């Protein structure tokens, strides 16, 4: 076992996993798993730059994570940055700040790398289950992008497209700097058209309709599962590997897109940082399910973070064998 720390910095949130990992057995024992909404991608789709206040929110979370990593004594740390930092002109400023705080340089990974990490994290523990047919279609709905990966024991095809919940919200649901509450039918139609065009792009590379099991990752999907389960509070154990039908996803999506900010904020399992972007995330999931014909989505709390942790452990084991 190797004690590792994995950090995933996306468009909407930054997350930390400190775990003991055994890459050969697929065993991963969580020591600390946490998430902070920092909205790093604030305005990136419009300006092409990371906002100063977004950078400071992210650096504050990094300082907190650095203390946690030191307390647990992680042997190796890997920091992966995804969509927002890929797109930003001033990403060097972000890289320098993270290096100063955590002592590791963030890897601004490609969409394909992000997809492979997500697939590994979500499917390694599903191997051998006879109730879930392969190939899997793993969809990771982030803040700036969504990754699509088809495979069974390994990745067969992957594609990242720019239809994350923050990007879709800022592109279609914001007027005069404020999120429309609730959005108009015209706004929703424009967002749906944008999502469908992105699915066309994804389908050029990934055979979406050939998958037998749809596995959904990240905050938009887990929040929808929490609503479907009518949880009094967010409960990752109940959410992990729950199944939500397409009919229920459609009901929840339609409600989210006609609800007010106050109504969404009153949902007990809703993280405050998702209130304004959950409608867009739900519409991305619904569009994927309708495009692929999936009758249900299997919800996973294990995702890119777990994939990064496994990769770090594999690298540590290879280094020990080399010695």
PDB file of C-alpha atoms in Angstrom:
ATOM      1  CA  UNK A   1       0.000   0.000   0.000  1.00  0.00           C
ATOM      2  CA  UNK A   2       1.153   3.535  -0.759  1.00  0.00           C
ATOM      3  CA  UNK A   3      -0.216   6.630   0.973  1.00  0.00           C
ATOM      4  CA  UNK A   4      -0.992   9.117  -1.760  1.00  0.00           C
ATOM      5  CA  UNK A   5      -2.710  12.467  -2.165  1.00  0.00           C
ATOM      6  CA  UNK A   6      -4.648  13.370  -5.294  1.00  0.00           C
ATOM      7  CA  UNK A   7      -5.994  16.831  -6.070  1.00  0.00           C
ATOM      8  CA  UNK A   8      -8.460  17.479  -8.876  1.00  0.00           C
ATOM      9  CA  UNK A   9      -8.963  21.134  -9.716  1.00  0.00           C
ATOM     10  CA  UNK A  10     -11.836  21.680 -12.111  1.00  0.00           C
ATOM     11  CA  UNK A  11     -13.900  24.599 -13.311  1.00  0.00           C
ATOM     12  CA  UNK A  12     -16.331  24.637 -10.382  1.00  0.00           C
ATOM     13  CA  UNK A  13     -14.647  22.774  -7.532  1.00  0.00           C
ATOM     14  CA  UNK A  14     -11.319  21.613  -6.169  1.00  0.00           C
ATOM     15  CA  UNK A  15     -11.209  18.234  -4.455  1.00  0.00           C
ATOM     16  CA  UNK A  16      -8.727  16.286  -2.371  1.00  0.00           C
ATOM     17  CA  UNK A  17      -8.318  12.571  -1.736  1.00  0.00           C
ATOM     18  CA  UNK A  18      -5.727  11.198   0.677  1.00  0.00           C
ATOM     19  CA  UNK A  19      -5.788   7.400   0.567  1.00  0.00           C
ATOM     20  CA  UNK A  20      -3.845   4.193   0.988  1.00  0.00           C
ATOM     21  CA  UNK A  21      -3.794   2.615  -2.466  1.00  0.00           C
ATOM     22  CA  UNK A  22      -2.822  -0.809  -3.783  1.00  0.00           C
ATOM     23  CA  UNK A  23      -2.789  -0.659  -7.589  1.00  0.00           C
ATOM     24  CA  UNK A  24      -2.611  -4.415  -8.203  1.00  0.00           C
ATOM     25  CA  UNK A  25      -5.635  -5.319  -6.096  1.00  0.00           C
ATOM     26  CA  UNK A  26      -7.659  -2.205  -6.852  1.00  0.00           C
ATOM     27  CA  UNK A  27      -7.966  -1.543  -3.130  1.00  0.00           C
ATOM     28  CA  UNK A  28      -8.293   2.094  -2.096  1.00  0.00           C
ATOM     29  CA  UNK A  29      -8.812   3.106   1.536  1.00  0.00           C
ATOM     30  CA  UNK A  30      -9.926   6.705   2.016  1.00  0.00           C
ATOM     31  CA  UNK A  31      -8.285   8.690   4.791  1.00  0.00           C
ATOM     32  CA  UNK A  32      -9.666  12.090   3.795  1.00  0.00           C
ATOM     33  CA  UNK A  33     -11.918  13.080   0.901  1.00  0.00           C
ATOM     34  CA  UNK A  34     -13.188  16.645   0.614  1.00  0.00           C
ATOM     35  CA  UNK A  35     -14.490  19.179  -1.873  1.00  0.00           C
ATOM     36  CA  UNK A  36     -14.523  22.980  -1.974  1.00  0.00           C
ATOM     37  CA  UNK A  37     -16.498  25.060  -4.471  1.00  0.00           C
ATOM     38  CA  UNK A  38     -14.073  27.717  -5.767  1.00  0.00           C
ATOM     39  CA  UNK A  39     -15.561  28.486  -9.219  1.00  0.00           C
ATOM     40  CA  UNK A  40     -12.078  28.758 -10.771  1.00  0.00           C
ATOM     41  CA  UNK A  41     -13.704  28.963 -14.187  1.00  0.00           C
ATOM     42  CA  UNK A  42     -15.646  32.136 -13.342  1.00  0.00           C
ATOM     43  CA  UNK A  43     -15.868  34.101 -16.590  1.00  0.00           C
ATOM     44  CA  UNK A  44     -13.265  32.021 -18.471  1.00  0.00           C
ATOM     45  CA  UNK A  45     -15.629  31.215 -21.333  1.00  0.00           C
ATOM     46  CA  UNK A  46     -16.169  34.969 -21.857  1.00  0.00           C
ATOM     47  CA  UNK A  47     -12.755  36.492 -21.020  1.00  0.00           C
ATOM     48  CA  UNK A  48     -10.299  33.658 -21.646  1.00  0.00           C
ATOM     49  CA  UNK A  49      -8.616  34.454 -18.307  1.00  0.00           C
ATOM     50  CA  UNK A  50      -8.759  33.231 -14.703  1.00  0.00           C
ATOM     51  CA  UNK A  51     -10.234  35.989 -12.523  1.00  0.00           C
ATOM     52  CA  UNK A  52      -8.087  37.257  -9.613  1.00  0.00           C
ATOM     53  CA  UNK A  53     -10.798  36.493  -7.057  1.00  0.00           C
ATOM     54  CA  UNK A  54     -11.245  32.969  -8.484  1.00  0.00           C
ATOM     55  CA  UNK A  55      -7.500  32.357  -8.186  1.00  0.00           C
ATOM     56  CA  UNK A  56      -7.495  33.536  -4.562  1.00  0.00           C
ATOM     57  CA  UNK A  57     -10.414  31.257  -3.655  1.00  0.00           C
ATOM     58  CA  UNK A  58      -8.520  28.349  -5.214  1.00  0.00           C
ATOM     59  CA  UNK A  59      -5.247  29.177  -3.478  1.00  0.00           C
ATOM     60  CA  UNK A  60      -7.061  29.412  -0.124  1.00  0.00           C
ATOM     61  CA  UNK A  61      -8.403  25.880  -0.627  1.00  0.00           C
ATOM     62  CA  UNK A  62      -4.903  24.705  -1.626  1.00  0.00           C
ATOM     63  CA  UNK A  63      -3.473  26.059   1.633  1.00  0.00           C
ATOM     64  CA  UNK A  64      -6.099  24.104   3.565  1.00  0.00           C
ATOM     65  CA  UNK A  65      -5.345  20.946   1.550  1.00  0.00           C
ATOM     66  CA  UNK A  66      -1.592  21.336   2.100  1.00  0.00           C
ATOM     67  CA  UNK A  67      -2.159  21.141   5.857  1.00  0.00           C
ATOM     68  CA  UNK A  68      -4.296  18.003   5.474  1.00  0.00           C
ATOM     69  CA  UNK A  69      -1.737  16.287   3.235  1.00  0.00           C
ATOM     70  CA  UNK A  70       1.036  17.009   5.738  1.00  0.00           C
ATOM     71  CA  UNK A  71      -1.057  15.756   8.677  1.00  0.00           C
ATOM     72  CA  UNK A  72      -1.664  12.408   6.955  1.00  0.00           C
ATOM     73  CA  UNK A  73       1.933  12.015   5.796  1.00  0.00           C
ATOM     74  CA  UNK A  74       1.212  11.270   2.137  1.00  0.00           C
ATOM     75  CA  UNK A  75       4.275   9.886   0.335  1.00  0.00           C
ATOM     76  CA  UNK A  76       3.353  11.249  -3.069  1.00  0.00           C
ATOM     77  CA  UNK A  77       1.136  14.095  -4.257  1.00  0.00           C
ATOM     78  CA  UNK A  78      -0.312  14.669  -7.698  1.00  0.00           C
ATOM     79  CA  UNK A  79      -2.297  17.751  -8.682  1.00  0.00           C
ATOM     80  CA  UNK A  80      -4.363  17.559 -11.849  1.00  0.00           C
ATOM     81  CA  UNK A  81      -5.994  20.651 -13.317  1.00  0.00           C
ATOM     82  CA  UNK A  82      -8.718  20.320 -15.886  1.00  0.00           C
ATOM     83  CA  UNK A  83     -10.953  22.395 -18.121  1.00  0.00           C
ATOM     84  CA  UNK A  84     -10.761  25.991 -16.842  1.00  0.00           C
ATOM     85  CA  UNK A  85      -6.984  26.047 -16.501  1.00  0.00           C
ATOM     86  CA  UNK A  86      -6.592  24.435 -19.935  1.00  0.00           C
ATOM     87  CA  UNK A  87      -8.496  27.300 -21.517  1.00  0.00           C
ATOM     88  CA  UNK A  88      -7.022  30.292 -19.633  1.00  0.00           C
ATOM     89  CA  UNK A  89      -4.433  32.683 -21.071  1.00  0.00           C
ATOM     90  CA  UNK A  90      -2.971  33.345 -17.601  1.00  0.00           C
ATOM     91  CA  UNK A  91      -2.690  29.724 -16.471  1.00  0.00           C
ATOM     92  CA  UNK A  92       1.014  30.283 -15.640  1.00  0.00           C
ATOM     93  CA  UNK A  93      -0.121  32.433 -12.709  1.00  0.00           C
ATOM     94  CA  UNK A  94      -2.238  29.528 -11.488  1.00  0.00           C
ATOM     95  CA  UNK A  95       0.648  27.064 -11.891  1.00  0.00           C
ATOM     96  CA  UNK A  96       3.072  29.260  -9.905  1.00  0.00           C
ATOM     97  CA  UNK A  97       0.576  29.734  -7.067  1.00  0.00           C
ATOM     98  CA  UNK A  98      -0.093  26.011  -6.670  1.00  0.00           C
ATOM     99  CA  UNK A  99       3.619  25.187  -6.809  1.00  0.00           C
ATOM    100  CA  UNK A 100       4.349  27.716  -4.061  1.00  0.00           C
ATOM    101  CA  UNK A 101       1.633  26.319  -1.781  1.00  0.00           C
ATOM    102  CA  UNK A 102       1.744  22.555  -2.363  1.00  0.00           C
ATOM    103  CA  UNK A 103       5.267  22.052  -3.646  1.00  0.00           C
ATOM    104  CA  UNK A 104       4.056  20.243  -6.773  1.00  0.00           C
ATOM    105  CA  UNK A 105       3.366  21.655 -10.194  1.00  0.00           C
ATOM    106  CA  UNK A 106      -0.213  21.191 -11.380  1.00  0.00           C
ATOM    107  CA  UNK A 107      -0.524  19.066 -14.482  1.00  0.00           C
ATOM    108  CA  UNK A 108      -2.865  20.760 -16.901  1.00  0.00           C
ATOM    109  CA  UNK A 109      -4.074  17.535 -18.491  1.00  0.00           C
ATOM    110  CA  UNK A 110      -5.722  17.037 -21.846  1.00  0.00           C
ATOM    111  CA  UNK A 111      -9.358  16.025 -22.105  1.00  0.00           C
ATOM    112  CA  UNK A 112      -8.299  12.518 -23.121  1.00  0.00           C
ATOM    113  CA  UNK A 113      -6.075  12.148 -20.033  1.00  0.00           C
ATOM    114  CA  UNK A 114      -8.903  13.437 -17.859  1.00  0.00           C
ATOM    115  CA  UNK A 115     -11.229  10.872 -19.415  1.00  0.00           C
ATOM    116  CA  UNK A 116      -8.833   7.990 -18.722  1.00  0.00           C
ATOM    117  CA  UNK A 117      -8.434   8.980 -15.062  1.00  0.00           C
ATOM    118  CA  UNK A 118     -12.220   9.192 -14.677  1.00  0.00           C
ATOM    119  CA  UNK A 119     -12.769   5.814 -16.322  1.00  0.00           C
ATOM    120  CA  UNK A 120     -10.200   4.085 -14.115  1.00  0.00           C
ATOM    121  CA  UNK A 121     -11.589   5.632 -10.944  1.00  0.00           C
ATOM    122  CA  UNK A 122     -15.204   4.798 -11.754  1.00  0.00           C
ATOM    123  CA  UNK A 123     -14.923   1.285 -13.179  1.00  0.00           C
ATOM    124  CA  UNK A 124     -12.074  -0.477 -11.369  1.00  0.00           C
ATOM    125  CA  UNK A 125     -14.389  -1.607  -8.568  1.00  0.00           C
ATOM    126  CA  UNK A 126     -17.160  -2.609 -11.022  1.00  0.00           C
ATOM    127  CA  UNK A 127     -15.043  -5.357 -12.584  1.00  0.00           C
ATOM    128  CA  UNK A 128     -16.681  -8.771 -12.344  1.00  0.00           C
ATOM    129  CA  UNK A 129     -20.166  -7.541 -11.463  1.00  0.00           C
ATOM    130  CA  UNK A 130     -22.690  -9.591 -13.450  1.00  0.00           C
ATOM    131  CA  UNK A 131     -25.504  -7.063 -12.965  1.00  0.00           C
ATOM    132  CA  UNK A 132     -23.730  -4.390 -15.030  1.00  0.00           C
ATOM    133  CA  UNK A 133     -23.148  -5.249 -18.671  1.00  0.00           C
ATOM    134  CA  UNK A 134     -20.124  -3.980 -20.569  1.00  0.00           C
ATOM    135  CA  UNK A 135     -19.004  -1.912 -22.333  1.00  0.00           C
ATOM    136  CA  UNK A 136     -19.487   1.008 -19.955  1.00  0.00           C
ATOM    137  CA  UNK A 137     -20.081   4.574 -21.025  1.00  0.00           C
ATOM    138  CA  UNK A 138     -18.567   6.762 -18.315  1.00  0.00           C
ATOM    139  CA  UNK A 139     -19.675  10.404 -18.402  1.00  0.00           C
ATOM    140  CA  UNK A 140     -17.971  12.937 -16.146  1.00  0.00           C
ATOM    141  CA  UNK A 141     -20.032  16.145 -16.162  1.00  0.00           C
ATOM    142  CA  UNK A 142     -17.729  18.860 -14.886  1.00  0.00           C
ATOM    143  CA  UNK A 143     -17.961  22.616 -14.673  1.00  0.00           C
ATOM    144  CA  UNK A 144     -16.315  23.416 -17.987  1.00  0.00           C
ATOM    145  CA  UNK A 145     -16.403  20.166 -19.920  1.00  0.00           C
ATOM    146  CA  UNK A 146     -17.867  16.678 -20.044  1.00  0.00           C
ATOM    147  CA  UNK A 147     -15.752  13.609 -20.685  1.00  0.00           C
ATOM    148  CA  UNK A 148     -17.132  10.573 -22.499  1.00  0.00           C
ATOM    149  CA  UNK A 149     -15.310   7.247 -22.234  1.00  0.00           C
ATOM    150  CA  UNK A 150     -16.357   3.854 -23.591  1.00  0.00           C
ATOM    151  CA  UNK A 151     -14.591   0.693 -22.513  1.00  0.00           C
ATOM    152  CA  UNK A 152     -14.704  -2.500 -20.483  1.00  0.00           C
ATOM    153  CA  UNK A 153     -11.404  -3.474 -18.855  1.00  0.00           C
ATOM    154  CA  UNK A 154      -9.669  -0.524 -20.485  1.00  0.00           C
ATOM    155  CA  UNK A 155     -10.485   2.615 -22.429  1.00  0.00           C
ATOM    156  CA  UNK A 156     -11.666   1.960 -25.973  1.00  0.00           C
ATOM    157  CA  UNK A 157     -12.520   5.540 -27.000  1.00  0.00           C
ATOM    158  CA  UNK A 158     -12.665   8.911 -25.249  1.00  0.00           C
ATOM    159  CA  UNK A 159     -13.606  12.498 -26.015  1.00  0.00           C
ATOM    160  CA  UNK A 160     -13.914  15.705 -24.015  1.00  0.00           C
ATOM    161  CA  UNK A 161     -16.369  18.403 -25.129  1.00  0.00           C
ATOM    162  CA  UNK A 162     -17.093  21.851 -23.689  1.00  0.00           C
ATOM    163  CA  UNK A 163     -20.529  21.382 -22.125  1.00  0.00           C
ATOM    164  CA  UNK A 164     -19.893  21.654 -18.381  1.00  0.00           C
ATOM    165  CA  UNK A 165     -22.526  23.008 -16.004  1.00  0.00           C
ATOM    166  CA  UNK A 166     -20.728  26.316 -15.335  1.00  0.00           C
ATOM    167  CA  UNK A 167     -19.914  26.927 -18.994  1.00  0.00           C
ATOM    168  CA  UNK A 168     -23.499  26.210 -20.100  1.00  0.00           C
ATOM    169  CA  UNK A 169     -24.901  28.422 -17.335  1.00  0.00           C
ATOM    170  CA  UNK A 170     -22.636  31.355 -18.147  1.00  0.00           C
ATOM    171  CA  UNK A 171     -23.123  30.976 -21.892  1.00  0.00           C
ATOM    172  CA  UNK A 172     -26.904  30.640 -21.932  1.00  0.00           C
ATOM    173  CA  UNK A 173     -28.528  31.483 -18.592  1.00  0.00           C
ATOM    174  CA  UNK A 174     -26.806  34.733 -17.575  1.00  0.00           C
ATOM    175  CA  UNK A 175     -28.256  38.130 -18.484  1.00  0.00           C
ATOM    176  CA  UNK A 176     -26.559  41.372 -17.387  1.00  0.00           C
ATOM    177  CA  UNK A 177     -24.259  39.422 -15.119  1.00  0.00           C
ATOM    178  CA  UNK A 178     -27.069  37.629 -13.264  1.00  0.00           C
ATOM    179  CA  UNK A 179     -28.358  34.069 -13.668  1.00  0.00           C
ATOM    180  CA  UNK A 180     -31.938  34.167 -14.996  1.00  0.00           C
ATOM    181  CA  UNK A 181     -34.234  32.811 -12.290  1.00  0.00           C
ATOM    182  CA  UNK A 182     -35.811  30.708 -13.665  1.00  0.00           C
ATOM    183  CA  UNK A 183     -34.518  30.588 -17.279  1.00  0.00           C
ATOM    184  CA  UNK A 184     -36.805  31.291 -20.196  1.00  0.00           C
ATOM    185  CA  UNK A 185     -37.908  28.604 -22.630  1.00  0.00           C
ATOM    186  CA  UNK A 186     -35.750  30.268 -25.288  1.00  0.00           C
ATOM    187  CA  UNK A 187     -32.668  30.104 -23.056  1.00  0.00           C
ATOM    188  CA  UNK A 188     -33.243  26.433 -22.301  1.00  0.00           C
ATOM    189  CA  UNK A 189     -33.776  25.664 -25.999  1.00  0.00           C
ATOM    190  CA  UNK A 190     -30.513  27.402 -26.928  1.00  0.00           C
ATOM    191  CA  UNK A 191     -28.651  25.505 -24.228  1.00  0.00           C
ATOM    192  CA  UNK A 192     -30.150  22.210 -25.381  1.00  0.00           C
ATOM    193  CA  UNK A 193     -29.094  22.930 -28.968  1.00  0.00           C
ATOM    194  CA  UNK A 194     -25.551  23.662 -27.799  1.00  0.00           C
ATOM    195  CA  UNK A 195     -25.457  20.385 -25.841  1.00  0.00           C
ATOM    196  CA  UNK A 196     -26.785  18.398 -28.792  1.00  0.00           C
ATOM    197  CA  UNK A 197     -24.109  19.872 -31.073  1.00  0.00           C
ATOM    198  CA  UNK A 198     -21.442  18.855 -28.558  1.00  0.00           C
ATOM    199  CA  UNK A 199     -22.887  15.331 -28.398  1.00  0.00           C
ATOM    200  CA  UNK A 200     -22.569  15.169 -32.171  1.00  0.00           C
ATOM    201  CA  UNK A 201     -18.865  15.973 -31.768  1.00  0.00           C
ATOM    202  CA  UNK A 202     -18.422  13.366 -29.036  1.00  0.00           C
ATOM    203  CA  UNK A 203     -20.126  10.750 -31.173  1.00  0.00           C
ATOM    204  CA  UNK A 204     -17.606  11.276 -33.958  1.00  0.00           C
ATOM    205  CA  UNK A 205     -15.021   9.621 -31.685  1.00  0.00           C
ATOM    206  CA  UNK A 206     -16.931   7.662 -29.049  1.00  0.00           C
ATOM    207  CA  UNK A 207     -19.614   5.066 -29.932  1.00  0.00           C
ATOM    208  CA  UNK A 208     -22.049   6.380 -27.345  1.00  0.00           C
ATOM    209  CA  UNK A 209     -24.941   4.134 -28.348  1.00  0.00           C
ATOM    210  CA  UNK A 210     -22.939   0.886 -28.154  1.00  0.00           C
ATOM    211  CA  UNK A 211     -22.509   1.065 -24.377  1.00  0.00           C
ATOM    212  CA  UNK A 212     -24.572  -1.276 -22.202  1.00  0.00           C
ATOM    213  CA  UNK A 213     -24.191   0.543 -18.871  1.00  0.00           C
ATOM    214  CA  UNK A 214     -24.140   4.317 -18.336  1.00  0.00           C
ATOM    215  CA  UNK A 215     -22.003   5.406 -15.371  1.00  0.00           C
ATOM    216  CA  UNK A 216     -22.352   9.038 -14.278  1.00  0.00           C
ATOM    217  CA  UNK A 217     -19.759  10.976 -12.290  1.00  0.00           C
ATOM    218  CA  UNK A 218     -19.241  14.327 -10.566  1.00  0.00           C
ATOM    219  CA  UNK A 219     -21.365  16.805  -8.662  1.00  0.00           C
ATOM    220  CA  UNK A 220     -24.214  17.379 -11.100  1.00  0.00           C
ATOM    221  CA  UNK A 221     -24.919  13.651 -11.318  1.00  0.00           C
ATOM    222  CA  UNK A 222     -24.512  12.921  -7.595  1.00  0.00           C
ATOM    223  CA  UNK A 223     -26.743  15.871  -6.704  1.00  0.00           C
ATOM    224  CA  UNK A 224     -29.477  14.572  -9.022  1.00  0.00           C
ATOM    225  CA  UNK A 225     -29.137  11.172  -7.345  1.00  0.00           C
ATOM    226  CA  UNK A 226     -29.466  12.807  -3.914  1.00  0.00           C
ATOM    227  CA  UNK A 227     -32.668  14.539  -5.042  1.00  0.00           C
ATOM    228  CA  UNK A 228     -34.002  11.291  -6.538  1.00  0.00           C
ATOM    229  CA  UNK A 229     -33.326   9.501  -3.247  1.00  0.00           C
ATOM    230  CA  UNK A 230     -35.033  12.342  -1.334  1.00  0.00           C
ATOM    231  CA  UNK A 231     -32.132  12.545   1.106  1.00  0.00           C
ATOM    232  CA  UNK A 232     -32.427  14.720   4.184  1.00  0.00           C
ATOM    233  CA  UNK A 233     -28.732  15.534   3.717  1.00  0.00           C
ATOM    234  CA  UNK A 234     -26.026  14.617   1.252  1.00  0.00           C
ATOM    235  CA  UNK A 235     -25.011  10.994   1.922  1.00  0.00           C
ATOM    236  CA  UNK A 236     -22.222   9.707  -0.335  1.00  0.00           C
ATOM    237  CA  UNK A 237     -22.636   6.092   0.819  1.00  0.00           C
ATOM    238  CA  UNK A 238     -26.281   5.990  -0.256  1.00  0.00           C
ATOM    239  CA  UNK A 239     -25.554   7.850  -3.479  1.00  0.00           C
ATOM    240  CA  UNK A 240     -22.622   5.643  -4.528  1.00  0.00           C
ATOM    241  CA  UNK A 241     -23.850   3.034  -7.061  1.00  0.00           C
ATOM    242  CA  UNK A 242     -27.459   4.150  -6.787  1.00  0.00           C
ATOM    243  CA  UNK A 243     -29.449   3.994 -10.014  1.00  0.00           C
ATOM    244  CA  UNK A 244     -31.679   6.726 -11.367  1.00  0.00           C
ATOM    245  CA  UNK A 245     -34.101   6.110 -14.222  1.00  0.00           C
ATOM    246  CA  UNK A 246     -34.284   8.376 -17.245  1.00  0.00           C
ATOM    247  CA  UNK A 247     -37.883   9.229 -16.329  1.00  0.00           C
ATOM    248  CA  UNK A 248     -36.780  10.422 -12.886  1.00  0.00           C
ATOM    249  CA  UNK A 249     -33.857  12.391 -14.351  1.00  0.00           C
ATOM    250  CA  UNK A 250     -36.310  14.086 -16.722  1.00  0.00           C
ATOM    251  CA  UNK A 251     -38.680  15.000 -13.870  1.00  0.00           C
ATOM    252  CA  UNK A 252     -35.856  16.437 -11.785  1.00  0.00           C
ATOM    253  CA  UNK A 253     -34.360  18.350 -14.727  1.00  0.00           C
ATOM    254  CA  UNK A 254     -37.693  19.905 -15.657  1.00  0.00           C
ATOM    255  CA  UNK A 255     -38.261  20.980 -12.053  1.00  0.00           C
ATOM    256  CA  UNK A 256     -34.756  22.444 -11.717  1.00  0.00           C
ATOM    257  CA  UNK A 257     -35.180  24.477 -14.911  1.00  0.00           C
ATOM    258  CA  UNK A 258     -38.484  26.004 -13.790  1.00  0.00           C
ATOM    259  CA  UNK A 259     -37.568  26.522 -10.132  1.00  0.00           C
ATOM    260  CA  UNK A 260     -36.270  29.666  -8.457  1.00  0.00           C
ATOM    261  CA  UNK A 261     -32.925  30.077  -6.724  1.00  0.00           C
ATOM    262  CA  UNK A 262     -34.677  29.931  -3.341  1.00  0.00           C
ATOM    263  CA  UNK A 263     -36.498  26.711  -4.213  1.00  0.00           C
ATOM    264  CA  UNK A 264     -33.296  24.999  -5.356  1.00  0.00           C
ATOM    265  CA  UNK A 265     -31.369  26.269  -2.341  1.00  0.00           C
ATOM    266  CA  UNK A 266     -34.026  24.751  -0.065  1.00  0.00           C
ATOM    267  CA  UNK A 267     -33.213  21.220  -1.298  1.00  0.00           C
ATOM    268  CA  UNK A 268     -31.470  19.737   1.768  1.00  0.00           C
ATOM    269  CA  UNK A 269     -28.866  17.775  -0.200  1.00  0.00           C
ATOM    270  CA  UNK A 270     -27.943  20.729  -2.467  1.00  0.00           C
ATOM    271  CA  UNK A 271     -24.479  22.228  -2.030  1.00  0.00           C
ATOM    272  CA  UNK A 272     -24.782  26.051  -2.041  1.00  0.00           C
ATOM    273  CA  UNK A 273     -22.172  26.275  -4.798  1.00  0.00           C
ATOM    274  CA  UNK A 274     -24.329  24.210  -7.162  1.00  0.00           C
ATOM    275  CA  UNK A 275     -27.621  26.075  -6.810  1.00  0.00           C
ATOM    276  CA  UNK A 276     -27.132  28.263  -9.894  1.00  0.00           C
ATOM    277  CA  UNK A 277     -25.521  25.633 -12.151  1.00  0.00           C
ATOM    278  CA  UNK A 278     -27.366  22.402 -11.329  1.00  0.00           C
ATOM    279  CA  UNK A 279     -30.087  22.990 -13.945  1.00  0.00           C
ATOM    280  CA  UNK A 280     -27.530  23.093 -16.735  1.00  0.00           C
ATOM    281  CA  UNK A 281     -25.754  20.014 -15.368  1.00  0.00           C
ATOM    282  CA  UNK A 282     -29.030  18.113 -15.184  1.00  0.00           C
ATOM    283  CA  UNK A 283     -29.876  19.021 -18.780  1.00  0.00           C
ATOM    284  CA  UNK A 284     -26.492  17.688 -19.922  1.00  0.00           C
ATOM    285  CA  UNK A 285     -27.190  14.362 -18.199  1.00  0.00           C
ATOM    286  CA  UNK A 286     -30.733  14.121 -19.554  1.00  0.00           C
ATOM    287  CA  UNK A 287     -29.538  14.900 -23.082  1.00  0.00           C
ATOM    288  CA  UNK A 288     -26.908  12.144 -22.847  1.00  0.00           C
ATOM    289  CA  UNK A 289     -29.461   9.611 -21.626  1.00  0.00           C
ATOM    290  CA  UNK A 290     -31.909  10.477 -24.370  1.00  0.00           C
ATOM    291  CA  UNK A 291     -29.187  10.392 -27.037  1.00  0.00           C
ATOM    292  CA  UNK A 292     -27.903   6.972 -25.943  1.00  0.00           C
ATOM    293  CA  UNK A 293     -31.235   5.426 -25.044  1.00  0.00           C
ATOM    294  CA  UNK A 294     -30.024   4.654 -21.516  1.00  0.00           C
ATOM    295  CA  UNK A 295     -32.864   3.597 -19.244  1.00  0.00           C
ATOM    296  CA  UNK A 296     -30.908   4.484 -16.121  1.00  0.00           C
ATOM    297  CA  UNK A 297     -27.642   5.948 -14.902  1.00  0.00           C
ATOM    298  CA  UNK A 298     -25.442   4.191 -12.355  1.00  0.00           C
ATOM    299  CA  UNK A 299     -24.113   6.949 -10.104  1.00  0.00           C
ATOM    300  CA  UNK A 300     -20.524   6.757  -8.878  1.00  0.00           C
ATOM    301  CA  UNK A 301     -18.856   8.770  -6.136  1.00  0.00           C
ATOM    302  CA  UNK A 302     -15.520   7.401  -7.382  1.00  0.00           C
ATOM    303  CA  UNK A 303     -14.115   9.294 -10.315  1.00  0.00           C
ATOM    304  CA  UNK A 304     -11.071  11.171 -11.544  1.00  0.00           C
ATOM    305  CA  UNK A 305      -9.705  11.553  -7.992  1.00  0.00           C
ATOM    306  CA  UNK A 306      -9.617   7.779  -7.527  1.00  0.00           C
ATOM    307  CA  UNK A 307      -8.058   7.337 -10.970  1.00  0.00           C
ATOM    308  CA  UNK A 308      -5.310   9.831 -10.104  1.00  0.00           C
ATOM    309  CA  UNK A 309      -4.664   8.051  -6.781  1.00  0.00           C
ATOM    310  CA  UNK A 310      -4.324   4.676  -8.486  1.00  0.00           C
ATOM    311  CA  UNK A 311      -1.930   6.147 -11.052  1.00  0.00           C
ATOM    312  CA  UNK A 312       0.253   7.708  -8.345  1.00  0.00           C
ATOM    313  CA  UNK A 313       0.366   4.376  -6.491  1.00  0.00           C
ATOM    314  CA  UNK A 314       1.325   2.539  -9.697  1.00  0.00           C
ATOM    315  CA  UNK A 315       4.150   4.998 -10.297  1.00  0.00           C
ATOM    316  CA  UNK A 316       5.374   4.587  -6.701  1.00  0.00           C
ATOM    317  CA  UNK A 317       5.393   0.788  -7.032  1.00  0.00           C
ATOM    318  CA  UNK A 318       7.263   0.968 -10.337  1.00  0.00           C
ATOM    319  CA  UNK A 319       9.849   3.249  -8.744  1.00  0.00           C
ATOM    320  CA  UNK A 320      10.333   0.799  -5.835  1.00  0.00           C
ATOM    321  CA  UNK A 321      10.785  -2.102  -8.236  1.00  0.00           C
ATOM    322  CA  UNK A 322      13.291  -0.045 -10.203  1.00  0.00           C
ATOM    323  CA  UNK A 323      15.306   0.518  -7.048  1.00  0.00           C
TER     324      UNK A 323
END
